[in-house]
PDB file of C-alpha atoms in Angstrom:
ATOM      1  CA  GLU K1180       0.059  -0.111   0.108  1.00 95.00           C
ATOM      2  CA  VAL K1181       1.280   3.350  -0.879  1.00 96.00           C
ATOM      3  CA  GLN K1182       1.709   5.666   2.325  1.00 97.00           C
ATOM      4  CA  LEU K1183       2.914   9.119   3.130  1.00 98.00           C
ATOM      5  CA  VAL K1184       3.408   9.870   6.871  1.00 98.00           C
ATOM      6  CA  GLU K1185       4.093  13.464   7.770  1.00 98.00           C
ATOM      7  CA  SER K1186       5.549  14.641  11.123  1.00 98.00           C
ATOM      8  CA  GLY K1187       7.368  17.435  12.842  1.00 98.00           C
ATOM      9  CA  GLY K1188       4.686  19.876  12.970  1.00 97.00           C
ATOM     10  CA  GLY K1189       3.661  21.955  16.025  1.00 97.00           C
ATOM     11  CA  LEU K1190       3.807  25.227  17.894  1.00 98.00           C
ATOM     12  CA  VAL K1191       6.812  27.418  17.070  1.00 98.00           C
ATOM     13  CA  GLN K1192       7.354  31.338  17.572  1.00 98.00           C
ATOM     14  CA  PRO K1193       7.178  33.862  14.975  1.00 97.00           C
ATOM     15  CA  GLY K1194      10.889  33.912  13.420  1.00 97.00           C
ATOM     16  CA  GLY K1195      11.542  30.235  14.351  1.00 98.00           C
ATOM     17  CA  SER K1196      12.166  27.271  12.466  1.00 98.00           C
ATOM     18  CA  LEU K1197      10.816  23.771  12.057  1.00 98.00           C
ATOM     19  CA  ARG K1198      11.651  20.945   9.987  1.00 98.00           C
ATOM     20  CA  LEU K1199       8.924  18.602   8.441  1.00 98.00           C
ATOM     21  CA  SER K1200       9.395  15.174   7.588  1.00 98.00           C
ATOM     22  CA  CYS K1201       7.692  12.701   5.337  1.00 98.00           C
ATOM     23  CA  ALA K1202       8.067   9.061   5.306  1.00 98.00           C
ATOM     24  CA  ALA K1203       7.117   7.198   2.338  1.00 98.00           C
ATOM     25  CA  SER K1204       6.326   3.301   1.699  1.00 98.00           C
ATOM     26  CA  GLY K1205       4.789   1.038  -0.424  1.00 97.00           C
ATOM     27  CA  PHE K1206       6.486   2.506  -3.790  1.00 97.00           C
ATOM     28  CA  THR K1207       9.783   3.248  -5.574  1.00 97.00           C
ATOM     29  CA  PHE K1208      10.257   6.453  -3.737  1.00 97.00           C
ATOM     30  CA  SER K1209      13.548   7.401  -5.775  1.00 96.00           C
ATOM     31  CA  VAL K1210      11.719   7.601  -9.103  1.00 95.00           C
ATOM     32  CA  TYR K1211       8.989  10.034  -8.225  1.00 96.00           C
ATOM     33  CA  TRP K1212       8.690  13.898  -7.937  1.00 95.00           C
ATOM     34  CA  MET K1213       7.481  14.863  -4.529  1.00 97.00           C
ATOM     35  CA  SER K1214       5.698  17.967  -3.525  1.00 96.00           C
ATOM     36  CA  TRP K1215       4.627  19.903  -0.465  1.00 97.00           C
ATOM     37  CA  VAL K1216       1.331  21.728  -0.331  1.00 97.00           C
ATOM     38  CA  ARG K1217      -0.280  23.533   2.528  1.00 98.00           C
ATOM     39  CA  GLN K1218      -3.769  24.535   3.836  1.00 98.00           C
ATOM     40  CA  ALA K1219      -4.326  27.469   6.248  1.00 98.00           C
ATOM     41  CA  PRO K1220      -7.298  26.949   8.551  1.00 97.00           C
ATOM     42  CA  GLY K1221     -10.489  27.088   6.741  1.00 96.00           C
ATOM     43  CA  LYS K1222      -8.815  28.047   3.728  1.00 97.00           C
ATOM     44  CA  GLY K1223      -7.951  26.564   0.257  1.00 97.00           C
ATOM     45  CA  LEU K1224      -4.761  24.634  -0.921  1.00 97.00           C
ATOM     46  CA  GLU K1225      -1.683  26.203  -1.657  1.00 96.00           C
ATOM     47  CA  TRP K1226       1.427  24.844  -3.512  1.00 94.00           C
ATOM     48  CA  VAL K1227       4.655  24.987  -1.477  1.00 96.00           C
ATOM     49  CA  ALA K1228       7.646  23.213  -3.271  1.00 95.00           C
ATOM     50  CA  ASN K1229       8.385  20.567  -5.560  1.00 94.00           C
ATOM     51  CA  ILE K1230      11.651  18.271  -5.829  1.00 95.00           C
ATOM     52  CA  ASN K1231      12.651  15.969  -8.730  1.00 95.00           C
ATOM     53  CA  HIS K1232      13.347  12.487  -8.318  1.00 95.00           C
ATOM     54  CA  ASP K1233      17.089  12.664  -7.301  1.00 95.00           C
ATOM     55  CA  GLY K1234      16.892  16.314  -5.550  1.00 96.00           C
ATOM     56  CA  THR K1235      18.806  18.115  -8.205  1.00 96.00           C
ATOM     57  CA  GLU K1236      15.962  20.280  -9.338  1.00 94.00           C
ATOM     58  CA  LYS K1237      13.714  22.248  -6.842  1.00 95.00           C
ATOM     59  CA  TYR K1238      10.960  24.711  -7.257  1.00 93.00           C
ATOM     60  CA  TYR K1239       9.392  27.050  -4.545  1.00 94.00           C
ATOM     61  CA  VAL K1240       6.420  29.418  -4.450  1.00 92.00           C
ATOM     62  CA  GLY K1241       7.761  33.031  -4.576  1.00 87.00           C
ATOM     63  CA  SER K1242       6.733  33.912  -0.884  1.00 86.00           C
ATOM     64  CA  MET K1243       8.620  30.998   0.690  1.00 91.00           C
ATOM     65  CA  GLU K1244      11.683  30.919  -1.594  1.00 89.00           C
ATOM     66  CA  GLY K1245      14.619  31.570   0.627  1.00 93.00           C
ATOM     67  CA  ARG K1246      12.854  30.691   3.733  1.00 97.00           C
ATOM     68  CA  PHE K1247      11.779  27.157   3.054  1.00 98.00           C
ATOM     69  CA  THR K1248      14.149  24.289   1.748  1.00 98.00           C
ATOM     70  CA  ILE K1249      12.851  20.918   0.336  1.00 98.00           C
ATOM     71  CA  SER K1250      15.112  17.983   0.355  1.00 98.00           C
ATOM     72  CA  ARG K1251      14.832  14.214   0.201  1.00 98.00           C
ATOM     73  CA  ASP K1252      17.032  11.226   1.159  1.00 98.00           C
ATOM     74  CA  ASN K1253      15.986   8.508  -1.298  1.00 98.00           C
ATOM     75  CA  ALA K1254      17.988   5.787   0.913  1.00 98.00           C
ATOM     76  CA  MET K1255      15.658   6.626   3.758  1.00 98.00           C
ATOM     77  CA  THR K1256      12.577   7.123   1.486  1.00 98.00           C
ATOM     78  CA  SER K1257      12.144  10.484   3.116  1.00 98.00           C
ATOM     79  CA  LEU K1258      10.968  13.962   2.032  1.00 98.00           C
ATOM     80  CA  TYR K1259      11.812  17.144   3.922  1.00 98.00           C
ATOM     81  CA  LEU K1260      10.747  20.728   4.533  1.00 98.00           C
ATOM     82  CA  GLN K1261      13.108  22.916   6.386  1.00 98.00           C
ATOM     83  CA  MET K1262      10.965  26.035   7.301  1.00 98.00           C
ATOM     84  CA  ASP K1263      13.055  29.091   8.808  1.00 98.00           C
ATOM     85  CA  SER K1264      11.768  32.615   9.435  1.00 97.00           C
ATOM     86  CA  LEU K1265       8.433  31.644  10.068  1.00 97.00           C
ATOM     87  CA  ARG K1266       5.322  33.965  10.078  1.00 97.00           C
ATOM     88  CA  ALA K1267       1.989  33.733  11.565  1.00 97.00           C
ATOM     89  CA  GLU K1268       0.628  33.171   7.930  1.00 96.00           C
ATOM     90  CA  ASP K1269       2.573  30.062   7.488  1.00 97.00           C
ATOM     91  CA  THR K1270       0.277  28.627   9.885  1.00 98.00           C
ATOM     92  CA  ALA K1271      -1.298  25.652   8.183  1.00 98.00           C
ATOM     93  CA  VAL K1272      -1.687  21.686   7.548  1.00 98.00           C
ATOM     94  CA  TYR K1273       1.310  20.882   5.533  1.00 98.00           C
ATOM     95  CA  TYR K1274       0.714  17.869   3.173  1.00 98.00           C
ATOM     96  CA  CYS K1275       3.542  15.780   1.367  1.00 98.00           C
ATOM     97  CA  ALA K1276       2.190  14.454  -1.939  1.00 98.00           C
ATOM     98  CA  ARG K1277       3.519  12.331  -4.688  1.00 97.00           C
ATOM     99  CA  SER K1278       3.924  13.002  -8.413  1.00 91.00           C
ATOM    100  CA  PRO K1279       3.461  10.107 -10.787  1.00 83.00           C
ATOM    101  CA  ALA K1280       4.278  12.103 -13.730  1.00 74.00           C
ATOM    102  CA  THR K1281       4.410  15.780 -14.677  1.00 76.00           C
ATOM    103  CA  GLY K1282       1.803  18.072 -13.714  1.00 90.00           C
ATOM    104  CA  THR K1283      -0.096  16.337 -11.103  1.00 93.00           C
ATOM    105  CA  VAL K1284      -0.093  14.701  -7.823  1.00 95.00           C
ATOM    106  CA  ASP K1285      -1.684  11.235  -6.948  1.00 95.00           C
ATOM    107  CA  THR K1286      -1.162  10.285  -3.418  1.00 97.00           C
ATOM    108  CA  TRP K1287      -1.413  12.715  -0.291  1.00 98.00           C
ATOM    109  CA  GLY K1288      -0.435  12.146   3.196  1.00 98.00           C
ATOM    110  CA  GLN K1289      -2.583  12.870   6.187  1.00 98.00           C
ATOM    111  CA  GLY K1290      -0.745  16.313   6.914  1.00 98.00           C
ATOM    112  CA  THR K1291       0.839  17.855   9.876  1.00 98.00           C
ATOM    113  CA  LEU K1292      -0.318  21.068  11.472  1.00 98.00           C
ATOM    114  CA  VAL K1293       2.258  24.080  11.974  1.00 98.00           C
ATOM    115  CA  THR K1294       1.184  26.678  14.041  1.00 98.00           C
ATOM    116  CA  VAL K1295       3.140  29.859  14.218  1.00 98.00           C
ATOM    117  CA  SER K1296       2.119  31.953  17.185  1.00 97.00           C
ATOM    118  CA  SER K1297       3.769  33.875  20.144  1.00 95.00           C
TER     119      SER K1297
ATOM    120  CA  ASP B1414       1.097  32.952 -11.586  1.00 94.00           C
ATOM    121  CA  VAL B1415      -1.759  31.012 -13.537  1.00 96.00           C
ATOM    122  CA  VAL B1416      -5.040  31.906 -11.830  1.00 97.00           C
ATOM    123  CA  MET B1417      -7.687  29.347 -11.583  1.00 98.00           C
ATOM    124  CA  THR B1418     -11.210  30.353 -10.988  1.00 98.00           C
ATOM    125  CA  GLN B1419     -13.776  28.179 -10.054  1.00 98.00           C
ATOM    126  CA  SER B1420     -17.498  28.759  -9.812  1.00 98.00           C
ATOM    127  CA  PRO B1421     -19.710  28.495  -8.159  1.00 98.00           C
ATOM    128  CA  LEU B1422     -17.952  28.303  -4.675  1.00 98.00           C
ATOM    129  CA  SER B1423     -21.070  26.973  -3.136  1.00 98.00           C
ATOM    130  CA  LEU B1424     -23.332  24.327  -4.504  1.00 98.00           C
ATOM    131  CA  PRO B1425     -26.395  22.852  -2.818  1.00 98.00           C
ATOM    132  CA  VAL B1426     -27.594  20.050  -4.296  1.00 97.00           C
ATOM    133  CA  THR B1427     -30.515  17.487  -3.862  1.00 97.00           C
ATOM    134  CA  LEU B1428     -29.404  13.759  -3.394  1.00 97.00           C
ATOM    135  CA  GLY B1429     -29.739  11.849  -6.904  1.00 97.00           C
ATOM    136  CA  GLN B1430     -29.407  15.195  -8.805  1.00 97.00           C
ATOM    137  CA  PRO B1431     -26.614  16.157 -11.102  1.00 98.00           C
ATOM    138  CA  ALA B1432     -23.930  18.591 -10.042  1.00 98.00           C
ATOM    139  CA  SER B1433     -21.525  20.688 -12.316  1.00 98.00           C
ATOM    140  CA  ILE B1434     -18.363  22.591 -11.205  1.00 98.00           C
ATOM    141  CA  SER B1435     -16.651  24.974 -13.606  1.00 98.00           C
ATOM    142  CA  CYS B1436     -12.961  26.047 -13.568  1.00 98.00           C
ATOM    143  CA  ARG B1437     -11.218  28.732 -15.934  1.00 98.00           C
ATOM    144  CA  SER B1438      -7.726  29.067 -16.403  1.00 98.00           C
ATOM    145  CA  SER B1439      -5.881  32.340 -17.168  1.00 97.00           C
ATOM    146  CA  GLN B1440      -3.324  30.792 -19.258  1.00 96.00           C
ATOM    147  CA  SER B1441      -3.223  27.805 -21.671  1.00 95.00           C
ATOM    148  CA  LEU B1442      -2.632  24.507 -19.865  1.00 95.00           C
ATOM    149  CA  VAL B1443      -1.673  22.463 -23.027  1.00 94.00           C
ATOM    150  CA  HIS B1444       1.672  20.930 -22.733  1.00 92.00           C
ATOM    151  CA  THR B1445       4.049  20.477 -25.824  1.00 93.00           C
ATOM    152  CA  ASP B1446       3.361  16.912 -25.394  1.00 92.00           C
ATOM    153  CA  GLY B1447      -0.008  17.520 -26.226  1.00 92.00           C
ATOM    154  CA  ASN B1448      -1.507  16.826 -22.744  1.00 93.00           C
ATOM    155  CA  THR B1449      -3.684  19.219 -20.698  1.00 96.00           C
ATOM    156  CA  TYR B1450      -2.441  19.193 -17.218  1.00 96.00           C
ATOM    157  CA  LEU B1451      -5.669  19.797 -15.212  1.00 97.00           C
ATOM    158  CA  SER B1452      -6.463  17.667 -12.480  1.00 97.00           C
ATOM    159  CA  TRP B1453      -9.434  17.628  -9.941  1.00 98.00           C
ATOM    160  CA  PHE B1454      -9.329  16.717  -6.550  1.00 98.00           C
ATOM    161  CA  GLN B1455     -12.222  16.116  -3.692  1.00 98.00           C
ATOM    162  CA  GLN B1456     -11.604  16.958   0.044  1.00 98.00           C
ATOM    163  CA  ARG B1457     -14.008  15.473   2.326  1.00 98.00           C
ATOM    164  CA  PRO B1458     -14.355  17.237   5.987  1.00 96.00           C
ATOM    165  CA  GLY B1459     -11.365  16.484   7.940  1.00 95.00           C
ATOM    166  CA  GLN B1460      -9.628  14.401   5.491  1.00 97.00           C
ATOM    167  CA  SER B1461      -6.688  14.940   3.160  1.00 98.00           C
ATOM    168  CA  PRO B1462      -7.436  15.781  -0.572  1.00 98.00           C
ATOM    169  CA  ARG B1463      -7.787  12.836  -3.068  1.00 98.00           C
ATOM    170  CA  ARG B1464      -7.461  12.921  -6.743  1.00 98.00           C
ATOM    171  CA  LEU B1465     -10.510  12.159  -8.928  1.00 98.00           C
ATOM    172  CA  ILE B1466      -9.422  13.307 -12.318  1.00 97.00           C
ATOM    173  CA  TYR B1467      -6.297  13.966 -14.265  1.00 96.00           C
ATOM    174  CA  LYS B1468      -5.308  15.272 -17.684  1.00 96.00           C
ATOM    175  CA  VAL B1469      -8.993  16.801 -17.936  1.00 97.00           C
ATOM    176  CA  SER B1470     -10.888  13.531 -17.996  1.00 97.00           C
ATOM    177  CA  ASP B1471      -8.964  10.457 -16.866  1.00 97.00           C
ATOM    178  CA  ARG B1472     -10.489   9.022 -13.801  1.00 97.00           C
ATOM    179  CA  ASP B1473      -8.368   7.637 -11.113  1.00 96.00           C
ATOM    180  CA  SER B1474      -8.628   3.942 -10.082  1.00 95.00           C
ATOM    181  CA  GLY B1475     -11.715   3.514  -7.595  1.00 96.00           C
ATOM    182  CA  VAL B1476     -13.407   6.775  -8.434  1.00 98.00           C
ATOM    183  CA  PRO B1477     -17.005   6.164  -9.167  1.00 97.00           C
ATOM    184  CA  ASP B1478     -18.027   6.639 -12.699  1.00 96.00           C
ATOM    185  CA  ARG B1479     -20.636   9.238 -11.760  1.00 98.00           C
ATOM    186  CA  PHE B1480     -17.704  11.666 -11.725  1.00 98.00           C
ATOM    187  CA  SER B1481     -16.478  12.864 -14.888  1.00 98.00           C
ATOM    188  CA  GLY B1482     -14.089  15.635 -16.498  1.00 98.00           C
ATOM    189  CA  SER B1483     -14.435  17.740 -19.439  1.00 98.00           C
ATOM    190  CA  GLY B1484     -13.358  20.836 -21.339  1.00 96.00           C
ATOM    191  CA  SER B1485     -10.525  22.505 -23.097  1.00 90.00           C
ATOM    192  CA  GLY B1486      -8.601  25.642 -22.319  1.00 80.00           C
ATOM    193  CA  PRO B1487      -9.637  27.917 -20.682  1.00 95.00           C
ATOM    194  CA  ASP B1488     -12.841  26.117 -19.517  1.00 97.00           C
ATOM    195  CA  PHE B1489     -12.924  22.825 -17.571  1.00 98.00           C
ATOM    196  CA  THR B1490     -15.899  21.149 -15.955  1.00 98.00           C
ATOM    197  CA  LEU B1491     -16.260  18.391 -13.277  1.00 98.00           C
ATOM    198  CA  LYS B1492     -19.575  16.752 -13.329  1.00 98.00           C
ATOM    199  CA  ILE B1493     -21.234  14.284 -10.812  1.00 98.00           C
ATOM    200  CA  SER B1494     -24.182  12.592 -12.435  1.00 98.00           C
ATOM    201  CA  ARG B1495     -25.972  11.631  -9.391  1.00 98.00           C
ATOM    202  CA  VAL B1496     -24.886  13.321  -6.081  1.00 98.00           C
ATOM    203  CA  GLU B1497     -24.743  10.974  -3.218  1.00 97.00           C
ATOM    204  CA  ALA B1498     -24.261  11.907   0.501  1.00 97.00           C
ATOM    205  CA  GLU B1499     -20.726  10.770   0.532  1.00 97.00           C
ATOM    206  CA  ASP B1500     -19.687  13.495  -2.225  1.00 98.00           C
ATOM    207  CA  VAL B1501     -20.392  16.054   0.371  1.00 98.00           C
ATOM    208  CA  ALA B1502     -16.981  17.655  -0.087  1.00 98.00           C
ATOM    209  CA  VAL B1503     -14.899  20.897  -1.174  1.00 98.00           C
ATOM    210  CA  TYR B1504     -13.628  20.161  -4.887  1.00 98.00           C
ATOM    211  CA  TYR B1505     -10.410  21.952  -6.237  1.00 98.00           C
ATOM    212  CA  CYS B1506      -9.125  22.015  -9.877  1.00 98.00           C
ATOM    213  CA  MET B1507      -5.533  22.393 -10.254  1.00 97.00           C
ATOM    214  CA  GLN B1508      -2.962  23.197 -13.028  1.00 97.00           C
ATOM    215  CA  GLY B1509       0.167  21.364 -13.205  1.00 95.00           C
ATOM    216  CA  LEU B1510       1.892  23.124 -16.465  1.00 94.00           C
ATOM    217  CA  HIS B1511       3.097  26.432 -15.265  1.00 94.00           C
ATOM    218  CA  TRP B1512       5.132  26.691 -11.849  1.00 91.00           C
ATOM    219  CA  PRO B1513       3.787  27.412  -9.423  1.00 92.00           C
ATOM    220  CA  TRP B1514       1.186  24.893  -9.941  1.00 94.00           C
ATOM    221  CA  THR B1515      -1.738  26.283  -8.754  1.00 96.00           C
ATOM    222  CA  PHE B1516      -5.724  25.418  -7.342  1.00 97.00           C
ATOM    223  CA  GLY B1517      -8.897  27.144  -7.799  1.00 98.00           C
ATOM    224  CA  GLN B1518     -10.376  28.294  -4.758  1.00 98.00           C
ATOM    225  CA  GLY B1519     -12.706  25.451  -3.969  1.00 98.00           C
ATOM    226  CA  THR B1520     -16.187  24.443  -4.648  1.00 98.00           C
ATOM    227  CA  LYS B1521     -18.059  23.247  -1.513  1.00 98.00           C
ATOM    228  CA  VAL B1522     -20.799  20.781  -2.543  1.00 98.00           C
ATOM    229  CA  GLU B1523     -23.442  20.332   0.275  1.00 97.00           C
ATOM    230  CA  ILE B1524     -26.840  18.453   0.300  1.00 96.00           C
ATOM    231  CA  LYS B1525     -29.995  20.524   0.110  1.00 94.00           C
TER     232      LYS B1525
END
């Protein structure tokens, strides 16, 4: 069974840092693009970042570039999101998602909640 | 960024009746490979999103055939032929051609 399990969310103060992890299982992790997507409370879905199969290509949404870093460890079948200089508006559920091919995602994790507040 | 505009944002439907959600893209979604990268997702209350449709009209495995996607740029449609109680959810269209990939605002389907 294909599974994505996020962890690492929690409460952090403005300006702080957090590292999210996504453990993948049930498929050949090293051949897939992976993504982070977030959803603020009561709001819609917003893309965060994409990474190619071997980590050599990374794409970020403008407002997060320079503050967030996406990475992966294919040996550990894990995806990561390092989030620095966090702001209140970064408060959201962060989902890990798999891209089976260009232009879409087909599997989502259950999400991990990040709350930025003093 | 490509703007995806959905309508309506709220859709009350009677059980057993059809429902239709529109999505308009601000730019072409046609790749040089000939495919159009428009997907539809369903998010039930308290759950993660689930993909229903990809490349405009290809239905995911396990998705009931009452769900169908159609359209060509810039207008796309998700149709539910006969709404069931389990279809109560927010539905999002998404373009995956231009970075950053973008979603529509979401359409909330509820039972009248």
